[in-house]
Coordinates of C-alpha atoms and ligand atoms in Angstrom, one line a residue:
X211 CA 94.7 102.7 98.9
X212 CA 93.4 106.3 97.9
X213 CA 92.8 106.8 101.9
X214 CA 96.3 107.6 101.8
X215 CA 95.3 110.9 99.8
X216 CA 93.4 113.1 102.1
X217 CA 92.8 116.1 99.9
X218 CA 94.3 118.7 97.2
X219 CA 96.5 120.2 99.4
X220 CA 97.0 123.3 96.8
X221 CA 97.2 124.1 92.8
X222 CA 100.3 125.6 92.0
X223 CA 100.5 128.0 88.7
X224 CA 103.4 129.2 86.7
X225 CA 102.5 132.5 85.4
X226 CA 104.5 135.1 83.5
X227 CA 103.8 137.5 86.3
X228 CA 102.8 136.2 89.8
X229 CA 101.9 139.9 91.3
X230 CA 99.7 140.6 88.6
X231 CA 98.2 136.9 88.6
X232 CA 97.7 137.4 92.5
X233 CA 95.8 140.8 92.2
X234 CA 93.4 139.0 89.6
X235 CA 92.4 136.0 91.6
X236 CA 92.2 138.0 94.3
X237 CA 90.1 141.1 92.9
X238 CA 88.2 138.6 90.6
X239 CA 87.4 135.6 92.5
X240 CA 87.9 137.0 96.0
X241 CA 90.6 135.2 97.4
X242 CA 92.7 136.2 100.4
X243 CA 96.4 136.3 99.7
X244 CA 97.8 134.5 102.6
X245 CA 101.4 133.9 102.3
X246 CA 104.4 135.2 100.0
X247 CA 107.9 133.5 99.2
X248 CA 110.4 135.3 97.0
X249 CA 114.0 136.9 97.2
X250 CA 112.7 139.1 100.1
X251 CA 112.3 135.5 102.3
X252 CA 115.4 133.8 101.2
X253 CA 114.1 132.7 97.9
X254 CA 116.0 134.6 95.1
X255 CA 115.1 132.4 92.2
X256 CA 111.3 131.9 92.2
X257 CA 108.4 134.3 93.5
X258 CA 105.3 132.6 94.8
X259 CA 102.1 134.2 96.2
X260 CA 99.5 131.9 98.0
X261 CA 96.0 132.5 98.1
X262 CA 93.2 131.2 99.8
X263 CA 89.5 130.9 100.0
X264 CA 88.2 128.7 102.4
X265 CA 89.6 125.1 101.5
X266 CA 91.0 126.2 98.3
X267 CA 94.9 127.0 98.1
X268 CA 96.1 128.4 94.7
X269 CA 99.7 129.1 94.4
X270 CA 101.2 131.6 91.9
X271 CA 104.8 131.3 90.8
X272 CA 106.9 133.3 88.7
X273 CA 110.7 132.5 87.7
X274 CA 111.9 136.3 87.9
X275 CA 115.4 135.3 86.5
X276 CA 116.0 134.6 82.9
X277 CA 118.0 131.5 83.2
X278 CA 115.4 129.6 85.5
X279 CA 114.3 126.7 83.4
X280 CA 110.7 127.3 84.4
X281 CA 111.0 130.1 81.6
X282 CA 110.9 127.2 79.2
X283 CA 107.9 125.9 80.8
X284 CA 106.2 129.1 80.4
X285 CA 107.2 129.9 76.8
X286 CA 105.9 126.1 75.9
X287 CA 102.9 126.3 77.9
X288 CA 101.8 130.0 78.8
X289 CA 100.3 130.4 82.2
X290 CA 98.7 127.3 83.7
X291 CA 98.7 124.7 86.2
X292 CA 101.9 122.6 87.2
X293 CA 101.1 121.0 90.0
X294 CA 98.2 119.3 91.5
X295 CA 99.6 118.8 95.4
X296 CA 97.9 116.2 97.8
X297 CA 97.9 116.3 101.4
X298 CA 98.8 112.5 102.3
X299 CA 99.2 110.4 105.5
X300 CA 102.2 108.6 104.8
X301 CA 104.5 110.0 102.7
X302 CA 106.9 107.0 102.0
X303 CA 104.0 104.5 101.4
X304 CA 102.1 106.8 98.6
X305 CA 105.3 107.8 96.8
X306 CA 107.0 104.6 97.1
X307 CA 103.5 102.8 95.4
X308 CA 103.3 105.2 93.1
X309 CA 106.7 104.8 91.8
X310 CA 106.5 101.2 92.1
X311 CA 103.5 101.4 89.9
X312 CA 105.2 103.1 87.0
X313 CA 104.9 106.7 87.9
X314 CA 108.1 108.7 87.1
X315 CA 109.6 110.4 90.0
X316 CA 110.5 114.1 89.8
X317 CA 111.9 114.5 93.2
X318 CA 112.0 112.0 96.2
X319 CA 110.9 112.6 99.5
X320 CA 112.5 115.6 101.2
X321 CA 112.1 117.5 104.4
X322 CA 111.7 121.3 104.2
X323 CA 112.3 123.2 107.2
X324 CA 112.0 126.5 108.8
X325 CA 111.7 128.1 112.2
X326 CA 108.1 127.1 112.6
X327 CA 108.7 123.4 111.8
X328 CA 109.0 121.0 108.8
X329 CA 106.7 119.1 106.4
X330 CA 108.0 116.4 103.9
X331 CA 107.5 116.6 100.2
X332 CA 107.8 114.2 97.4
X333 CA 106.8 114.7 93.6
X334 CA 106.2 112.5 90.8
X335 CA 105.3 113.6 87.0
X336 CA 101.6 112.9 85.4
X337 CA 100.2 113.9 82.2
X338 CA 102.1 116.6 79.9
X339 CA 104.3 118.5 82.2
X340 CA 101.9 118.5 85.3
X341 CA 103.5 117.3 88.6
X342 CA 101.8 115.6 92.0
X343 CA 103.4 116.7 94.9
X344 CA 102.5 114.8 97.9
X345 CA 102.7 116.9 101.2
X346 CA 102.8 115.4 104.6
X347 CA 102.3 118.3 106.9
X348 CA 102.4 116.9 110.9
X349 CA 101.8 119.8 112.9
X350 CA 103.3 122.5 110.7
X351 CA 101.1 125.8 111.3
X352 CA 102.1 127.9 108.3
X353 CA 101.3 126.9 104.4
X354 CA 104.8 125.5 103.8
X355 CA 108.3 126.1 105.1
X356 CA 109.9 129.2 103.4
X357 CA 106.4 131.3 103.0
X358 CA 105.9 134.3 104.9
X359 CA 102.8 135.1 106.3
X360 CA 101.7 138.3 104.1
X361 CA 98.0 139.0 104.2
X362 CA 96.0 141.1 102.1
X363 CA 92.5 140.5 102.1
X364 CA 90.2 139.6 99.3
X365 CA 86.6 140.0 99.3
X366 CA 85.3 136.1 99.4
X367 CA 82.6 135.1 97.0
X368 CA 81.5 131.7 98.6
X369 CA 84.2 129.2 96.8
X370 CA 84.7 127.0 99.5
X371 CA 86.5 123.6 98.1
X372 CA 87.7 122.1 94.9
X373 CA 85.2 120.1 93.6
X374 CA 87.3 118.5 90.2
X375 CA 90.2 119.0 88.2
X376 CA 90.0 118.2 84.8
X377 CA 93.0 117.1 82.5
X378 CA 93.1 117.1 78.8
X379 CA 95.2 114.2 77.3
X380 CA 96.1 113.1 73.3
X381 CA 93.6 111.0 71.3
X382 CA 93.7 107.5 72.7
X383 CA 95.6 108.5 75.8
X384 CA 92.3 108.5 77.9
X385 CA 92.3 105.0 78.9
X386 CA 96.0 104.8 79.5
X387 CA 96.0 107.6 82.1
X388 CA 92.7 106.4 83.7
X389 CA 94.6 103.3 84.5
X390 CA 97.6 104.9 85.5
X391 CA 95.8 107.0 88.3
X392 CA 94.2 103.6 89.3
X393 CA 97.7 102.0 89.4
X394 CA 99.6 104.7 91.0
X395 CA 97.5 106.7 93.5
X396 CA 94.4 104.3 93.7
X397 CA 91.9 106.7 92.1
X398 CA 89.3 104.5 90.4
X399 CA 86.9 104.8 87.5
X400 CA 83.8 106.8 88.9
X401 CA 82.1 107.5 85.3
X402 CA 82.6 107.5 81.7
X403 CA 81.2 109.7 78.9
X404 CA 81.4 108.4 75.5
X405 CA 81.6 110.5 72.4
X406 CA 77.7 110.3 71.9
X407 CA 77.3 111.8 75.4
X408 CA 79.5 114.9 74.4
X409 CA 79.3 115.7 70.8
X410 CA 77.5 118.2 68.7
X411 CA 77.0 118.2 64.7
X412 CA 80.7 119.1 64.5
X413 CA 82.7 118.4 67.5
X414 CA 83.3 115.6 69.9
X415 CA 85.3 114.3 73.1
X416 CA 85.5 111.5 75.5
X417 CA 85.7 111.5 79.2
X418 CA 86.4 109.1 82.2
X419 CA 86.4 110.7 85.8
X420 CA 88.6 109.0 88.1
X421 CA 88.1 109.2 91.9
X422 CA 89.0 108.5 95.6
X423 CA 86.8 106.1 97.6
X424 CA 85.6 109.4 99.4
X425 CA 84.9 111.4 96.2
X426 CA 86.8 114.4 97.8
X427 CA 89.3 113.8 94.7
X428 CA 87.9 113.8 91.2
X429 CA 89.7 114.3 88.1
X430 CA 87.9 114.0 84.9
X431 CA 90.2 113.0 82.2
X432 CA 89.4 114.4 78.4
X433 CA 90.6 113.1 75.1
X434 CA 89.6 114.6 71.8
X435 CA 87.1 112.4 69.5
X436 CA 86.8 112.4 65.9
X437 CA 84.2 114.9 64.4
X438 CA 83.6 117.2 61.3
X439 CA 85.5 119.5 63.0
X440 CA 88.4 120.0 65.4
X441 CA 87.7 119.0 68.9
X442 CA 88.1 121.8 71.8
X443 CA 90.5 119.1 73.3
X444 CA 92.7 119.0 70.3
X445 CA 92.8 123.0 70.3
X446 CA 93.6 123.1 74.1
X447 CA 96.8 120.4 73.2
X448 CA 98.0 122.5 70.5
X449 CA 97.7 126.0 72.2
X450 CA 99.4 124.2 75.5
X451 CA 101.8 122.2 73.2
X452 CA 101.1 119.5 75.6
X453 CA 98.4 117.7 77.9
X454 CA 97.4 119.9 80.9
X455 CA 94.8 120.7 83.2
X456 CA 91.9 122.2 81.3
X457 CA 89.6 123.4 84.0
X458 CA 89.7 123.7 88.0
X459 CA 86.1 123.7 89.2
X460 CA 85.2 125.4 92.6
X461 CA 82.3 124.8 94.6
X462 CA 80.0 127.0 96.3
X463 CA 76.7 126.5 98.6
X464 CA 75.3 129.4 96.8
X465 CA 75.7 129.7 93.3
X466 CA 73.3 132.3 92.7
X467 CA 75.5 134.8 95.3
X468 CA 78.8 133.5 93.9
X469 CA 78.0 134.2 90.2
X470 CA 76.3 137.4 91.2
X471 CA 79.6 138.5 92.6
X472 CA 81.9 137.4 90.3
X473 CA 80.0 138.9 87.6
X474 CA 80.1 142.3 89.5
X475 CA 84.0 141.5 89.7
X476 CA 84.1 141.5 86.0
X477 CA 84.8 137.9 85.5
X478 CA 84.2 137.1 82.1
X479 CA 81.9 133.7 81.5
X480 CA 80.8 131.9 78.8
X481 CA 77.4 133.1 77.4
X482 CA 74.4 130.6 77.6
X483 CA 73.1 130.0 74.2
X484 CA 69.9 131.3 72.8
X485 CA 66.8 129.1 73.9
X486 CA 68.7 127.1 76.7
X487 CA 66.0 128.4 79.4
X488 CA 63.1 127.6 76.7
X489 CA 63.6 124.1 77.5
X490 CA 65.7 123.3 80.7
X491 CA 63.2 123.3 83.3
X492 CA 61.5 120.6 81.5
X493 CA 64.6 118.6 81.3
X494 CA 65.5 119.5 85.4
X495 CA 62.3 119.9 87.2
X496 CA 62.1 121.3 90.4
X497 CA 65.0 123.3 91.9
X498 CA 65.0 125.4 95.1
X499 CA 66.9 128.4 93.5
X500 CA 64.7 130.8 92.0
X501 CA 64.4 130.4 88.1
X502 CA 64.3 133.7 87.1
X503 CA 67.5 134.6 89.1
X504 CA 69.2 131.4 87.8
X505 CA 68.1 132.7 84.0
X506 CA 69.4 136.3 84.9
X507 CA 72.6 135.0 85.9
X508 CA 73.3 132.7 83.3
X509 CA 73.7 129.7 85.2
X510 CA 73.7 126.1 83.8
X511 CA 71.2 123.6 85.5
X512 CA 71.5 119.9 85.1
X513 CA 70.2 116.6 87.0
X514 CA 70.5 113.0 87.5
X515 CA 68.8 110.3 89.4
X516 CA 70.2 111.5 92.6
X517 CA 69.4 115.3 92.4
X518 CA 70.7 118.4 90.4
X519 CA 73.6 120.5 89.9
X520 CA 74.2 124.4 88.7
X521 CA 77.3 125.3 87.0
X522 CA 78.9 128.0 85.1
X523 CA 82.3 128.1 83.1
X524 CA 84.5 131.1 82.5
X525 CA 86.3 131.8 79.2
X526 CA 90.1 130.8 79.4
X527 CA 91.7 132.9 81.9
X528 CA 94.8 133.7 79.8
X529 CA 95.1 134.6 76.1
X530 CA 95.8 131.2 75.1
X531 CA 92.6 129.1 74.8
X532 CA 93.5 126.9 77.8
X533 CA 92.9 127.2 81.5
X534 CA 89.5 128.1 82.7
X535 CA 87.4 128.0 86.1
X536 CA 84.1 126.3 86.5
X537 CA 81.8 127.4 89.4
X538 CA 79.5 124.6 90.6
X539 CA 76.7 123.7 93.3
X540 CA 75.6 120.2 93.7
X541 CA 72.2 119.5 95.3
X542 CA 72.2 115.6 95.3
X543 CA 73.9 115.3 92.1
X544 CA 77.5 114.0 91.9
X545 CA 77.9 113.9 88.2
X546 CA 79.5 116.6 86.0
X547 CA 76.4 118.4 83.9
X548 CA 76.2 115.6 80.9
X549 CA 72.8 117.6 79.9
X550 CA 74.9 120.9 79.6
X551 CA 77.6 119.2 77.1
X552 CA 75.6 119.8 74.1
X553 CA 74.5 123.5 75.1
X554 CA 78.1 124.3 76.1
X555 CA 79.9 122.6 73.2
X556 CA 77.9 124.9 70.7
X557 CA 78.8 127.9 72.2
X558 CA 82.6 126.9 72.8
X559 CA 82.6 126.0 68.7
X560 CA 81.5 129.6 68.2
X561 CA 84.3 130.6 70.3
X562 CA 86.8 128.4 68.5
X563 CA 85.5 129.6 65.2
X564 CA 86.1 133.4 66.5
X565 CA 89.9 132.2 67.2
X566 CA 90.3 130.3 63.9
X567 CA 90.7 127.0 65.6
X568 CA 87.3 125.1 64.6
Ligands
FE2_283 FE1 83.9 120.4 85.2

């Protein structure tokens, strides 16, 4: 069934100031601005900027008028992801199956048109206040009808696709959402990590990854687990006031170059804990990348039976401790950096403590 979901079409964020957010993602992460929709293009209620880097499309949307209900969304959650949109091969079939399996509809299939052609879209509700749009493009040449080509080049950093998108849900809700993704979208359980895999002396979480058969779509779903102190997942849910998207993992084929450029752009990454590189090579073994460079750039490394991966996480990208970005390069491994969880979580606990949320 999941063949009906072709790929992630775009990820839409609701933000307080889309103009400035677009500048941030363009200058910080190297995206090109490619399209725009707003009052000047006949859309008085919403302003959206579309950013692109290879296959990654981000849409940044602001409600410019005070009486738009999207302002309530912003007041509750702060800047964050509102829609993870899929391109689908058969809209009626995908949407019909999802709703029949229990998904709550946000909007029925409808055709959007402009002078360039038309695209059909339907939307369902997922965890928290996150939506999934289904987009059936046909031969439409632009981003979506209603958007105007408005190009402002960025300086690409080598990001080429979305690797995975992580959901944080409430305690004891993970299994429910795993089943929901299987029932409604045909995304099945790929791997699970329990609280023994993902814990420190103080905090813990559980995670199950659901994925499409071709692994083009991978959604880890996290829930907090009991620990001596507050799980980072609980901190997220309290700051977001709801379940939501915790991070977007963006893939590169050259993480040394990508991280060097992002650091030069001033992107703020979580620091690597003291002593990490004293033991990591014993754990991971041979990698093609220069070890000194990996260390100099503060990149994390992990491996499994199939190969290894390199990854690094930003600090939250807004003042609430909610959404962040991961940069990942895979060399055979299709896992998520289990070997780094402990090291990473010690760092996150230190940051939680500084925020008074541990
Ligand atoms: Fe991740």
